[in-house]
Amino acid sequence: MEASAKIRSHTYVVVLVFLATLAAFGYYANSVRNTVRNDTMLAFQQQIRVIDTATQSRLALYESILRGGAGLTATDKSMTQTDWQTYFASFNFTKEFPEVEGVGFDRYVPAAQLPAFLQEMQAQNPNFSIMPSGDRDTYVPNTYLAKYPATDQLTGYDGYTDPVRRVAMNKAASTGMPTMSGYVAMQGGISSSPSSFIIYLPVYNSGASLHTPAQRQAALYGFVSLAVDVNKFVTSLVQQNPNANFGLSWHDNQKPMDGNAVYRTGNFTALSNQPGSIKQSIPFTLYQHNWEVTAVAGPNVVPASERDRPLNTIFWGLLASIVLAGVVWLLISSREFLLNRQKQLEVQSAKDDLLSLASHQLRTPATVVKQYVGMLLQGYGGELTQKQTGMLKHAYDSNERQLQIINQLLYVARLDAGRITLHKEKTDIRELLEQVFHEQMVESRQRHQKLFYRQPKKAVSAEVDPQYFHMAIDNLVSNAIKYTPEKGSITLSTQKTDEAVLVSIEDNGIGIDAERQKIIFDKFTRLENEMAADVSGSGIGLYLTDQIINLHGGYIEVESTPGKGSTFTVHLPFKTTKPTTDETA
Ligand code: ADP
C-alpha cells in the first residue's frame, strides 16, 4: 500500500474509534441527563406533596375548630359574646394559628324574623345593629366574634351582602358541608386583611330533618365562620419545609389568572425566570372552592454535583475518546514500524547471505587463477617471451585486485553477520605503521608519489588486534595513494596523548567536500570525482575500516579540503566508551 493511502486508512480507523467512543459516551451522557431530569421532577413533586400534606392537615384542624364552635351554638342558644371569646381563647390562635384572623358565628335571619332577632340581640347589647343597614330579604349578621389580634370586636356585620361570602354561605347551607369562600378582598366581620378566605360551617336547628337541600335551607340556624389570612397561611405551609429553590403562587381559580395571585412566595418570580426551572400548575378544591397553585422549582432543586453529571460525562467521554484514539494510533503505528523493521532485517539478511555466498564462490576460482598465473610467471610452463611475461603480469595484477575486493566483501559479510572477533594484544603501533609504510612504498613509487613515515622517537603501543588494525590502516594509506595525483605526498604518523593513541594519514590529494564527508563511511559508497574512473574500488573500504576501528572502541576523524588534501585520524582512546564485540567466527 502506498504510504499516503496507509496514513489515510489509519486515520479512518482512529477517527472511527474516536467517534464510536464519543457516541457511546454521548449515549450514556443522555441517559444520565434523563436520570437527572427525572430526579429533578421527583424532587419537585416531593416538594408539592409536602405542601399538599401540610395543607390538608391544617384544614383538618380548622374543621375541628369550626365543629367545636358549631357544637357550642347548637347546645347553648343563650350564649354571650364573652362566652364565645372565652371558649376560643383556649385555642391560643395568636401563637398556634397566626394565620387565623378570627372565628365568628353569623345568624341566618330571614326578613320576617328580623324584629324578633334585633330584640333578642339588643337585650344582650343595646348598641347592636346590622351593618350595612337597609331592607333585604335575608340577613346573616355576625352575632359572636373572636378576632385575633383582639381589635374591633364589633358584631353585626352582615357578610351575606358580600357576593364572595354569599356564594360560600349558600353552598354551605345547601350541602351541609364546610365551604370555603374565594378570597375576600372586602374587609368586615372576621376578615381584616385584604386577602383572606373564610370557611363556613352551617349550623341547623336541632331535630330538623336534613336530607335534602330544601330541608337544610329550611332548618338553617346560622354559620360558624373562620377567616384565614392567605399570606400567613401559605407562608406557614412553606415555612414547614423552607426551600430556597422552591416557590409557590396561589390563585383563586374563580378569578382570571392575570397577575391575580392571592399569594406569591418572594422567590417565585426569580425562580420562574431562571433557565432550567420547572413550573407546574395544580388545580385543587378545598372545601368546595377551586384554587390553583403554581409551583416552581429552580434548577438548584437538585445539587450542582448531580446537575453537572451529564456535562462531566461528556467531558470525560471526550477525554477518553481522545486517549483511546491516541492509543489506537500508537498501536497501529508501532505495528507498522515493527513490520517495516522486520522487513528491513529480512532484506538485509538476504543481502548478507547473497554477499557471503557470492564472495565464497568467487574466491576459490580467483585463487586458482592466481596460482596458475604465478606458476607460469615462475617458468613452470616453459620459457616465456618478454611479451608473454608482460601480459601475464597484467593478468596477475588484475587478479590480485580482484582477490582484494573479494576479501573485503568477505570481511563485510562476516562483519554484518557479527562474526568478527578481535584478538587484542599489546601491539607496537610504531612498528605496525612501519610495516604498512614498506608494503605501500611500491604502490606509491609506481604513482610517483612521496610516501613519508614520521616515526615517533618513543615507542607507541596500544591494545589492538594486529591483523585487523593493520588492515584498517592499510586501507586508509591505500586510499590516500589512490586519491592523490602523481607527484603528491602522503605522510603517516602516530602519537600518544593523555587520552588516546592517534594514527594519522595525511595526503595532499583531491580532498572531499564537507557534505560528502558524511557519507564516505557508508557501505558501497564511491564518490564521483576526477580520479574515480582511474582507480579501482568497491566503495566498502572505508565502511570496513570504520567498523574495525569502532570494534576497537575508537573512531575516525576526517579533515579534508577539496583540491588540497585529506587527513584521516584514527583515535584509540584508552578508556573505551564502546564495548568491543566478542563473538565467535
Ligand atoms: P573505494 O573502494 O571507492 O575507495 P572507500 O570506501 O575506500 O571506497 O572510499 C569511499 C570513497 O571515499 C572513495 O570512493 C573516495 O571518493 C573517497 N575517499 C576515500 N579516501 C579518500 C582520500 N584520501 N581522499 C579523497 N577521497 C577519498
Coordinates of C-alpha atoms and ligand atoms in Angstrom, one line a residue:
M1 CA 0.0 0.0 0.0
E2 CA 1.2 3.5 -0.8
A3 CA 2.4 5.5 2.3
S4 CA -0.3 8.2 2.0
A5 CA -3.1 5.6 1.4
K6 CA -1.8 3.8 4.6
I7 CA -1.9 7.0 6.6
R8 CA -5.4 7.7 5.2
S9 CA -6.7 4.2 6.3
H10 CA -5.1 4.6 9.7
T11 CA -6.7 8.0 10.1
Y12 CA -10.1 6.4 9.2
V13 CA -9.7 3.7 11.9
V14 CA -8.6 6.3 14.5
V15 CA -11.4 8.6 13.6
L16 CA -13.9 5.7 13.7
V17 CA -12.6 4.6 17.2
F18 CA -12.9 8.3 18.4
L19 CA -16.4 8.7 17.0
A20 CA -17.6 5.3 18.4
T21 CA -16.2 6.1 21.8
L22 CA -17.7 9.5 21.8
A23 CA -21.1 8.2 20.6
A24 CA -21.1 5.6 23.5
F25 CA -20.3 8.3 26.0
G26 CA -22.9 10.6 24.3
Y27 CA -25.5 7.9 24.7
Y28 CA -24.5 7.4 28.3
A29 CA -24.5 11.2 29.0
N30 CA -28.0 11.4 27.6
S31 CA -29.3 8.7 29.9
V32 CA -27.5 10.5 32.8
R33 CA -29.3 13.6 31.7
N34 CA -32.6 11.8 31.7
T35 CA -31.9 10.4 35.1
V36 CA -31.0 13.9 36.4
R37 CA -34.2 15.3 34.8
N38 CA -36.3 12.6 36.5
D39 CA -34.5 13.2 39.8
T40 CA -35.4 16.9 39.4
M41 CA -39.0 16.1 38.7
L42 CA -39.1 13.7 41.7
A43 CA -37.6 16.4 43.9
F44 CA -40.2 18.9 42.6
Q45 CA -43.1 16.5 43.1
Q46 CA -41.8 15.7 46.5
Q47 CA -42.0 19.4 47.4
I48 CA -45.5 19.6 46.1
R49 CA -46.6 16.5 48.1
V50 CA -45.1 18.1 51.3
I51 CA -47.1 21.3 50.8
D52 CA -50.2 19.3 49.9
T53 CA -50.0 17.2 53.1
A54 CA -49.3 20.3 55.2
T55 CA -52.4 22.0 53.7
Q56 CA -54.7 19.0 54.3
S57 CA -53.6 18.6 57.9
R58 CA -54.0 22.3 58.5
L59 CA -57.5 22.3 57.1
A60 CA -58.5 19.3 59.1
L61 CA -57.5 21.3 62.2
Y62 CA -59.7 24.3 61.1
E63 CA -62.6 21.9 60.5
S64 CA -62.4 20.6 64.1
I65 CA -62.3 24.2 65.4
L66 CA -65.4 25.0 63.3
R67 CA -67.2 22.0 64.6
G68 CA -66.4 23.0 68.2
G69 CA -68.0 26.4 67.5
A70 CA -71.0 24.7 65.9
G71 CA -71.5 22.4 68.9
L72 CA -71.4 25.4 71.2
T73 CA -74.0 27.4 69.4
A74 CA -76.3 24.3 69.0
T75 CA -76.2 23.5 72.7
D76 CA -76.3 26.9 74.2
K77 CA -78.6 29.4 72.5
S78 CA -78.3 31.9 75.3
M79 CA -74.5 32.1 75.0
T80 CA -72.9 35.6 75.1
Q81 CA -70.1 37.2 73.1
T82 CA -67.9 36.9 76.1
D83 CA -68.6 33.1 76.4
W84 CA -67.7 32.7 72.7
Q85 CA -64.4 34.6 73.2
T86 CA -63.6 32.7 76.4
Y87 CA -64.2 29.4 74.6
F88 CA -61.8 30.2 71.7
A89 CA -59.2 31.8 73.9
S90 CA -58.2 28.3 74.9
F91 CA -57.1 27.6 71.3
N92 CA -54.3 30.2 71.6
F93 CA -54.7 31.2 68.0
T94 CA -52.1 34.0 68.0
K95 CA -49.4 31.5 68.8
E96 CA -50.7 28.2 67.4
F97 CA -52.6 29.5 64.3
P98 CA -51.2 33.0 63.5
E99 CA -52.9 32.9 60.1
V100 CA -56.4 32.7 61.6
E101 CA -57.9 36.1 61.7
G102 CA -61.0 35.2 63.7
V103 CA -63.8 32.8 64.4
G104 CA -67.4 34.0 64.4
F105 CA -71.0 33.0 64.3
D106 CA -73.4 34.5 61.8
R107 CA -77.1 34.0 62.4
Y108 CA -79.4 33.3 59.5
V109 CA -82.2 35.8 59.7
P110 CA -85.0 35.9 57.0
A111 CA -86.6 39.4 56.9
A112 CA -89.7 38.2 58.7
Q113 CA -87.7 37.2 61.7
L114 CA -85.6 40.4 61.8
P115 CA -87.6 42.4 64.5
A116 CA -87.5 39.4 66.9
F117 CA -83.8 38.9 66.3
L118 CA -83.0 42.5 66.9
Q119 CA -84.9 42.5 70.1
E120 CA -83.0 39.4 71.3
M121 CA -79.6 40.9 70.4
Q122 CA -80.3 44.3 71.8
A123 CA -81.3 42.7 75.1
Q124 CA -77.7 41.5 75.4
N125 CA -76.1 44.6 73.8
P126 CA -78.2 47.7 73.4
N127 CA -75.8 49.1 70.7
F128 CA -76.3 46.1 68.4
S129 CA -77.1 47.0 64.8
I130 CA -76.8 45.3 61.4
M131 CA -74.2 46.6 59.0
P132 CA -74.7 47.6 56.3
S133 CA -78.2 48.7 57.1
G134 CA -81.1 48.5 54.7
D135 CA -84.0 46.3 53.8
R136 CA -83.2 42.9 52.5
D137 CA -84.9 39.5 52.2
T138 CA -82.2 37.7 54.1
Y139 CA -79.7 38.9 56.7
V140 CA -76.8 36.9 58.0
P141 CA -75.4 39.2 60.7
N142 CA -72.5 38.3 62.8
T143 CA -73.5 37.7 66.4
Y144 CA -70.4 36.3 68.1
L145 CA -66.9 37.3 67.2
A146 CA -63.5 36.4 68.4
K147 CA -60.8 38.3 66.4
Y148 CA -57.0 38.0 66.5
P149 CA -55.5 40.3 67.4
A150 CA -58.4 41.3 69.6
T151 CA -59.2 44.7 68.0
D152 CA -62.6 45.9 66.7
Q153 CA -64.7 43.1 68.2
L154 CA -67.9 44.7 66.9
T155 CA -70.6 42.3 65.9
G156 CA -73.5 42.9 63.5
Y157 CA -71.6 42.8 60.1
D158 CA -73.8 41.1 57.5
G159 CA -71.4 39.0 55.4
Y160 CA -74.3 38.0 53.1
T161 CA -74.0 41.4 51.5
D162 CA -70.6 40.5 50.1
P163 CA -71.1 38.4 46.9
V164 CA -68.0 36.3 47.5
R165 CA -69.2 35.3 51.0
R166 CA -72.7 34.9 49.9
V167 CA -71.7 32.2 47.3
A168 CA -69.9 30.2 50.0
M169 CA -72.7 30.6 52.6
N170 CA -75.4 29.4 50.1
K171 CA -73.3 26.4 49.1
A172 CA -72.6 25.5 52.7
A173 CA -76.3 25.8 53.7
S174 CA -77.5 23.6 50.9
T175 CA -74.8 20.9 51.1
G176 CA -74.3 20.9 54.9
M177 CA -70.5 20.8 54.3
P178 CA -67.8 23.2 55.4
T179 CA -67.3 25.6 52.4
M180 CA -64.5 27.9 51.7
S181 CA -65.0 31.2 50.1
G182 CA -62.9 32.7 47.4
Y183 CA -60.6 35.2 48.6
V184 CA -62.4 38.1 50.1
A185 CA -61.0 41.5 49.3
M186 CA -63.6 43.3 51.3
Q187 CA -63.0 43.8 55.0
G188 CA -65.6 43.4 57.6
G189 CA -66.7 41.0 60.3
I190 CA -64.0 38.4 61.0
S191 CA -61.9 39.2 57.9
S192 CA -59.5 42.0 58.4
S193 CA -56.8 41.5 55.8
P194 CA -57.2 42.4 52.1
S195 CA -56.7 38.8 51.0
S196 CA -58.4 36.2 53.2
F197 CA -60.6 33.2 52.7
I198 CA -63.4 32.2 55.0
I199 CA -64.6 28.7 55.8
Y200 CA -68.3 28.4 56.7
L201 CA -69.8 25.5 58.5
P202 CA -73.6 25.5 58.6
V203 CA -75.4 25.0 61.9
Y204 CA -79.0 23.7 61.7
N205 CA -81.8 23.8 64.2
S206 CA -81.6 20.7 66.3
G207 CA -84.0 17.9 65.5
A208 CA -84.8 19.1 61.9
S209 CA -84.6 16.7 59.0
L210 CA -81.6 17.5 56.8
H211 CA -81.8 15.1 53.9
T212 CA -82.5 17.5 51.0
P213 CA -81.1 20.9 50.2
A214 CA -84.5 22.4 50.8
Q215 CA -84.8 20.7 54.2
R216 CA -81.4 22.0 55.1
Q217 CA -82.2 25.5 53.9
A218 CA -85.4 25.5 56.0
A219 CA -83.6 24.3 59.1
L220 CA -80.7 26.7 58.8
Y221 CA -79.7 28.4 62.1
G222 CA -76.5 30.1 61.0
F223 CA -72.8 29.6 60.2
V224 CA -69.7 29.2 62.2
S225 CA -67.0 31.0 60.2
L226 CA -63.2 31.1 60.3
A227 CA -61.2 33.6 58.4
V228 CA -57.7 32.9 57.3
D229 CA -55.1 35.3 56.0
V230 CA -53.8 33.7 52.8
N231 CA -50.3 35.2 53.1
K232 CA -49.8 33.9 56.5
F233 CA -51.4 30.6 55.6
V234 CA -49.2 29.9 52.6
T235 CA -46.1 31.2 54.5
S236 CA -46.8 28.8 57.4
L237 CA -47.0 25.9 54.9
V238 CA -43.9 26.9 53.0
Q239 CA -42.0 27.5 56.3
Q240 CA -42.6 24.0 57.4
N241 CA -40.4 23.0 54.6
P242 CA -38.3 26.0 53.7
N243 CA -36.5 25.5 50.4
A244 CA -35.0 28.5 48.6
N245 CA -35.3 26.6 45.3
F246 CA -39.0 26.1 45.6
G247 CA -41.6 28.7 45.1
L248 CA -45.4 28.9 45.1
S249 CA -48.1 31.1 43.6
W250 CA -51.6 30.7 45.0
H251 CA -54.6 31.7 42.8
D252 CA -58.3 31.9 43.3
N253 CA -59.4 29.8 40.3
Q254 CA -62.7 31.6 40.0
K255 CA -60.8 34.8 39.1
P256 CA -58.7 35.3 36.0
M257 CA -55.1 34.4 36.3
D258 CA -53.7 37.8 35.0
G259 CA -51.5 38.6 37.9
N260 CA -54.4 37.9 40.2
A261 CA -52.4 35.8 42.6
V262 CA -53.6 35.9 46.1
Y263 CA -50.2 35.0 47.3
R264 CA -46.7 34.5 45.9
T265 CA -43.6 33.4 47.7
G266 CA -40.8 36.0 47.5
N267 CA -38.6 33.8 45.3
F268 CA -41.4 32.9 42.8
T269 CA -40.6 35.4 40.0
A270 CA -36.8 35.0 40.2
L271 CA -37.1 31.2 40.1
S272 CA -39.5 31.3 37.2
N273 CA -37.1 33.4 35.2
Q274 CA -34.2 31.0 35.8
P275 CA -33.3 28.9 32.8
G276 CA -33.9 25.2 33.5
S277 CA -36.6 25.8 36.1
I278 CA -39.7 23.6 36.2
K279 CA -43.2 25.0 36.6
Q280 CA -46.4 23.2 37.2
S281 CA -49.9 24.5 37.9
I282 CA -52.2 22.2 40.0
P283 CA -55.9 23.0 40.3
F284 CA -57.3 21.8 43.6
T285 CA -60.5 22.1 45.6
L286 CA -60.5 23.0 49.2
Y287 CA -63.9 22.8 50.9
Q288 CA -65.8 23.2 47.7
H289 CA -63.8 26.1 46.4
N290 CA -61.4 25.8 43.5
W291 CA -57.9 27.1 43.7
E292 CA -54.9 26.8 41.6
V293 CA -51.4 26.6 42.9
T294 CA -48.5 27.1 40.6
A295 CA -45.3 25.6 41.9
V296 CA -41.9 26.4 40.5
A297 CA -38.6 24.6 41.2
G298 CA -35.3 26.3 40.3
P299 CA -32.6 24.2 38.7
N300 CA -30.8 24.1 42.0
V301 CA -33.5 21.9 43.5
V302 CA -31.1 19.1 42.7
P303 CA -27.5 19.5 43.9
A304 CA -24.9 21.0 41.5
S305 CA -22.9 17.8 41.5
E306 CA -25.9 15.9 40.3
R307 CA -26.8 18.6 37.7
D308 CA -23.3 18.7 36.3
R309 CA -23.2 15.0 35.8
P310 CA -24.2 15.0 32.1
L311 CA -21.7 17.7 31.3
N312 CA -19.0 15.9 33.3
T313 CA -19.8 12.7 31.4
I314 CA -19.4 14.5 28.1
F315 CA -16.1 16.0 29.3
W316 CA -14.6 12.7 30.5
G317 CA -16.0 10.9 27.4
L318 CA -14.3 13.4 25.1
L319 CA -11.0 12.9 27.0
A320 CA -11.4 9.1 27.0
S321 CA -12.2 9.2 23.2
I322 CA -9.0 11.3 22.5
V323 CA -6.9 9.0 24.7
L324 CA -8.3 5.8 23.1
A325 CA -7.9 7.2 19.6
G326 CA -4.3 8.1 20.5
V327 CA -3.6 4.6 21.9
V328 CA -5.1 3.1 18.7
W329 CA -3.0 5.4 16.6
L330 CA 0.2 4.4 18.5
L331 CA -0.7 0.7 18.3
I332 CA -1.2 0.9 14.6
S333 CA 2.0 3.0 14.1
S334 CA 4.1 0.7 16.2
R335 CA 2.8 -2.4 14.5
E336 CA 3.6 -0.7 11.2
F337 CA 7.1 0.2 12.5
L338 CA 7.8 -3.3 13.6
L339 CA 6.6 -4.8 10.3
N340 CA 8.9 -2.4 8.4
R341 CA 11.8 -3.2 10.7
Q342 CA 11.2 -6.9 10.3
K343 CA 11.1 -6.4 6.5
Q344 CA 14.3 -4.4 6.6
L345 CA 16.0 -7.1 8.6
E346 CA 14.8 -9.8 6.3
V347 CA 16.1 -7.8 3.2
Q348 CA 19.4 -7.2 5.0
S349 CA 19.8 -10.8 5.9
A350 CA 19.1 -11.9 2.3
K351 CA 21.7 -9.4 1.1
D352 CA 24.2 -10.7 3.6
D353 CA 23.6 -14.3 2.6
L354 CA 24.0 -13.4 -1.1
L355 CA 27.2 -11.4 -0.4
S356 CA 28.7 -14.2 1.6
L357 CA 27.7 -16.9 -0.9
A358 CA 29.0 -14.8 -3.9
S359 CA 32.3 -13.9 -2.3
H360 CA 33.0 -17.5 -1.2
Q361 CA 32.2 -18.9 -4.7
L362 CA 34.4 -16.2 -6.3
R363 CA 37.3 -16.6 -4.1
T364 CA 38.3 -20.2 -4.9
P365 CA 38.4 -19.8 -8.7
A366 CA 40.2 -16.4 -8.4
T367 CA 42.8 -18.0 -6.1
V368 CA 43.3 -20.9 -8.6
V369 CA 43.8 -18.4 -11.3
K370 CA 46.4 -16.6 -9.2
Q371 CA 48.3 -19.9 -8.6
Y372 CA 48.4 -20.8 -12.3
V373 CA 49.4 -17.4 -13.5
G374 CA 52.1 -17.3 -10.7
M375 CA 53.4 -20.7 -11.9
L376 CA 53.6 -19.5 -15.5
L377 CA 55.5 -16.4 -14.4
Q378 CA 57.9 -18.6 -12.4
G379 CA 58.6 -20.6 -15.6
Y380 CA 56.8 -23.9 -14.7
G381 CA 55.1 -23.8 -18.1
G382 CA 58.3 -23.3 -20.1
E383 CA 60.2 -20.2 -21.1
L384 CA 58.1 -17.2 -21.8
T385 CA 58.7 -14.4 -24.3
Q386 CA 59.0 -10.9 -22.9
K387 CA 55.6 -10.1 -24.4
Q388 CA 54.0 -13.1 -22.8
T389 CA 55.6 -12.2 -19.4
G390 CA 54.2 -8.7 -19.7
M391 CA 50.7 -9.9 -20.5
L392 CA 50.8 -12.4 -17.7
K393 CA 51.9 -9.7 -15.2
H394 CA 48.9 -7.6 -16.2
A395 CA 46.7 -10.7 -15.6
Y396 CA 48.4 -11.3 -12.3
D397 CA 47.8 -7.7 -11.1
S398 CA 44.1 -7.7 -12.1
N399 CA 43.6 -11.0 -10.4
E400 CA 45.3 -9.6 -7.3
R401 CA 42.9 -6.6 -7.2
Q402 CA 40.0 -8.9 -7.8
L403 CA 41.1 -11.0 -4.8
Q404 CA 41.4 -7.9 -2.7
I405 CA 37.9 -6.9 -3.4
I406 CA 36.6 -10.4 -2.8
N407 CA 38.4 -10.5 0.5
Q408 CA 36.9 -7.1 1.5
L409 CA 33.4 -8.4 0.6
L410 CA 34.1 -11.5 2.7
Y411 CA 35.0 -9.3 5.7
V412 CA 31.9 -7.2 5.2
A413 CA 29.8 -10.3 5.1
R414 CA 31.4 -11.5 8.3
L415 CA 31.2 -8.2 10.0
D416 CA 27.5 -7.7 9.2
A417 CA 26.8 -11.2 10.5
G418 CA 28.6 -10.3 13.7
R419 CA 31.2 -13.0 13.1
I420 CA 34.3 -10.9 13.5
T421 CA 36.2 -11.5 16.8
L422 CA 39.0 -9.3 17.8
H423 CA 42.0 -10.8 19.5
K424 CA 43.5 -7.8 21.1
E425 CA 47.1 -7.7 22.4
K426 CA 49.5 -5.1 23.3
T427 CA 50.9 -4.0 19.9
D428 CA 53.7 -1.8 18.9
I429 CA 51.9 0.7 16.7
R430 CA 55.2 2.3 15.6
E431 CA 56.3 -1.0 14.2
L432 CA 52.9 -1.8 12.7
L433 CA 53.0 1.5 10.8
E434 CA 56.5 0.8 9.6
Q435 CA 55.3 -2.5 8.0
V436 CA 52.4 -0.7 6.3
F437 CA 54.8 2.0 5.1
H438 CA 57.1 -0.6 3.5
E439 CA 54.2 -2.5 1.9
Q440 CA 52.7 0.6 0.3
M441 CA 56.0 2.0 -0.8
V442 CA 56.0 0.1 -4.1
E443 CA 52.5 1.3 -5.0
S444 CA 53.3 4.9 -4.2
R445 CA 56.5 4.8 -6.2
Q446 CA 54.6 3.5 -9.2
R447 CA 52.4 6.6 -8.9
H448 CA 55.5 8.8 -8.5
Q449 CA 54.3 9.9 -5.1
K450 CA 56.3 10.5 -1.9
L451 CA 55.4 8.4 1.0
F452 CA 56.6 9.6 4.4
Y453 CA 56.6 8.0 7.7
R454 CA 57.1 10.4 10.6
Q455 CA 58.3 7.9 13.1
P456 CA 57.9 8.8 16.7
K457 CA 61.0 8.7 18.9
K458 CA 59.4 6.8 21.7
A459 CA 57.5 3.5 21.2
V460 CA 53.7 3.8 20.9
S461 CA 51.8 0.8 21.9
A462 CA 48.1 0.0 22.1
E463 CA 45.7 -2.9 22.8
V464 CA 44.6 -3.9 19.3
D465 CA 44.0 -6.9 17.1
P466 CA 47.2 -6.6 15.0
Q467 CA 45.7 -8.3 11.9
Y468 CA 42.5 -6.2 11.7
F469 CA 44.2 -2.9 12.8
H470 CA 46.9 -3.5 10.1
M471 CA 44.1 -4.0 7.6
A472 CA 42.4 -0.8 8.7
I473 CA 45.5 1.4 8.4
D474 CA 46.4 -0.3 5.2
N475 CA 43.0 0.7 3.7
L476 CA 43.5 4.3 4.7
V477 CA 47.0 4.5 3.3
S478 CA 45.8 2.7 0.1
N479 CA 43.0 5.3 -0.3
A480 CA 45.4 8.2 0.3
I481 CA 47.6 6.8 -2.5
K482 CA 44.6 6.2 -4.8
Y483 CA 43.1 9.6 -4.3
T484 CA 46.3 11.7 -4.6
P485 CA 47.5 12.5 -8.0
E486 CA 51.1 11.7 -9.2
K487 CA 53.8 13.6 -7.5
G488 CA 51.7 14.1 -4.5
S489 CA 52.8 13.2 -1.0
I490 CA 51.4 11.0 1.8
T491 CA 52.5 11.1 5.4
L492 CA 51.9 8.5 8.1
S493 CA 52.4 9.5 11.7
T494 CA 51.4 8.3 15.2
Q495 CA 51.5 9.8 18.7
K496 CA 50.3 9.1 22.2
T497 CA 48.3 11.8 24.0
D498 CA 47.0 11.6 27.6
E499 CA 43.7 10.1 26.4
A500 CA 44.4 8.2 23.2
V501 CA 46.8 6.7 20.7
L502 CA 46.4 8.6 17.4
V503 CA 47.3 7.4 13.9
S504 CA 47.1 10.0 11.1
I505 CA 47.3 9.5 7.3
E506 CA 47.7 12.8 5.6
D507 CA 47.6 13.4 1.9
N508 CA 47.6 16.4 -0.5
G509 CA 45.2 14.7 -2.9
I510 CA 41.8 15.6 -4.3
G511 CA 40.1 16.1 -0.9
I512 CA 36.4 15.6 -0.1
D513 CA 33.9 18.4 0.5
A514 CA 32.1 18.7 3.8
E515 CA 28.8 17.4 2.6
R516 CA 30.2 14.2 1.2
Q517 CA 32.4 13.6 4.2
K518 CA 29.2 12.5 5.9
I519 CA 28.6 9.6 3.6
I520 CA 32.1 8.2 2.7
F521 CA 31.8 5.6 5.6
D522 CA 28.5 4.2 4.2
K523 CA 28.6 0.7 2.6
F524 CA 29.2 0.7 -1.2
T525 CA 29.7 4.4 -1.4
R526 CA 32.0 5.7 -4.1
L527 CA 32.2 9.4 -4.7
E528 CA 32.1 10.9 -8.2
N529 CA 35.4 12.7 -8.7
E530 CA 38.1 13.2 -11.3
M531 CA 40.0 10.1 -10.1
A532 CA 37.1 7.7 -9.6
A533 CA 37.4 6.3 -13.1
D534 CA 41.1 5.7 -12.9
V535 CA 41.3 3.9 -9.6
S536 CA 39.6 0.6 -8.8
G537 CA 37.4 0.4 -5.8
S538 CA 34.3 -1.2 -4.4
G539 CA 33.0 1.5 -2.0
I540 CA 33.4 -0.7 1.0
G541 CA 36.9 0.0 2.1
L542 CA 36.1 2.9 4.4
Y543 CA 33.0 1.1 5.7
L544 CA 35.1 -1.9 6.7
T545 CA 37.8 0.3 8.2
D546 CA 35.4 2.4 10.2
Q547 CA 33.7 -0.8 11.6
I548 CA 37.0 -2.3 12.6
I549 CA 38.1 0.9 14.4
N550 CA 34.7 1.0 16.1
L551 CA 35.1 -2.6 17.3
H552 CA 38.3 -1.4 18.9
G553 CA 36.3 1.3 20.8
G554 CA 37.8 4.0 18.6
Y555 CA 36.7 6.3 15.8
I556 CA 38.0 8.0 12.7
E557 CA 38.1 11.8 12.3
V558 CA 38.3 13.3 8.8
E559 CA 39.6 16.7 8.0
S560 CA 39.6 17.5 4.3
T561 CA 39.5 20.4 1.8
P562 CA 38.7 19.7 -1.8
G563 CA 41.8 20.2 -4.0
K564 CA 44.1 20.5 -1.0
G565 CA 44.1 17.1 0.6
S566 CA 42.7 15.0 3.5
T567 CA 43.8 13.8 6.9
F568 CA 42.2 10.7 8.3
T569 CA 43.0 10.3 12.0
V570 CA 42.3 7.1 13.9
H571 CA 41.6 7.7 17.6
L572 CA 42.1 4.8 20.0
P573 CA 41.0 6.1 23.4
F574 CA 42.5 4.4 26.5
K575 CA 39.1 4.4 28.1
T576 CA 36.9 2.6 25.7
T577 CA 33.4 4.0 25.6
K578 CA 32.1 1.5 23.1
P579 CA 32.3 -2.2 24.1
T580 CA 34.1 -4.5 21.7
T581 CA 32.1 -7.3 20.1
D582 CA 33.3 -10.6 21.4
E583 CA 31.7 -13.3 19.3
T584 CA 32.8 -16.4 17.6
A585 CA 33.8 -16.8 14.0
Ligands
ADP1 P1 36.7 2.9 -2.7 O1 36.8 1.5 -2.9 O2 35.9 3.6 -3.7 O3 38.0 3.5 -2.4 P2 36.2 3.6 0.1 O4 35.1 3.1 0.9 O5 37.5 3.2 0.4 O6 35.8 3.1 -1.4 O7 36.1 5.1 -0.1 C1 34.9 5.7 -0.3 C2 35.1 7.0 -1.2 O8 35.7 8.0 -0.3 C3 36.0 6.8 -2.3 O9 35.3 6.4 -3.5 C4 36.6 8.2 -2.5 O10 35.8 9.0 -3.3 C5 36.5 8.8 -1.1 N1 37.9 8.8 -0.5 C6 38.4 7.9 0.4 N2 39.6 8.2 0.8 C7 39.9 9.4 0.2 C8 41.0 10.3 0.3 N3 42.1 10.0 1.0 N4 41.0 11.4 -0.5 C9 39.9 11.7 -1.2 N5 38.8 10.9 -1.3 C10 38.8 9.8 -0.6

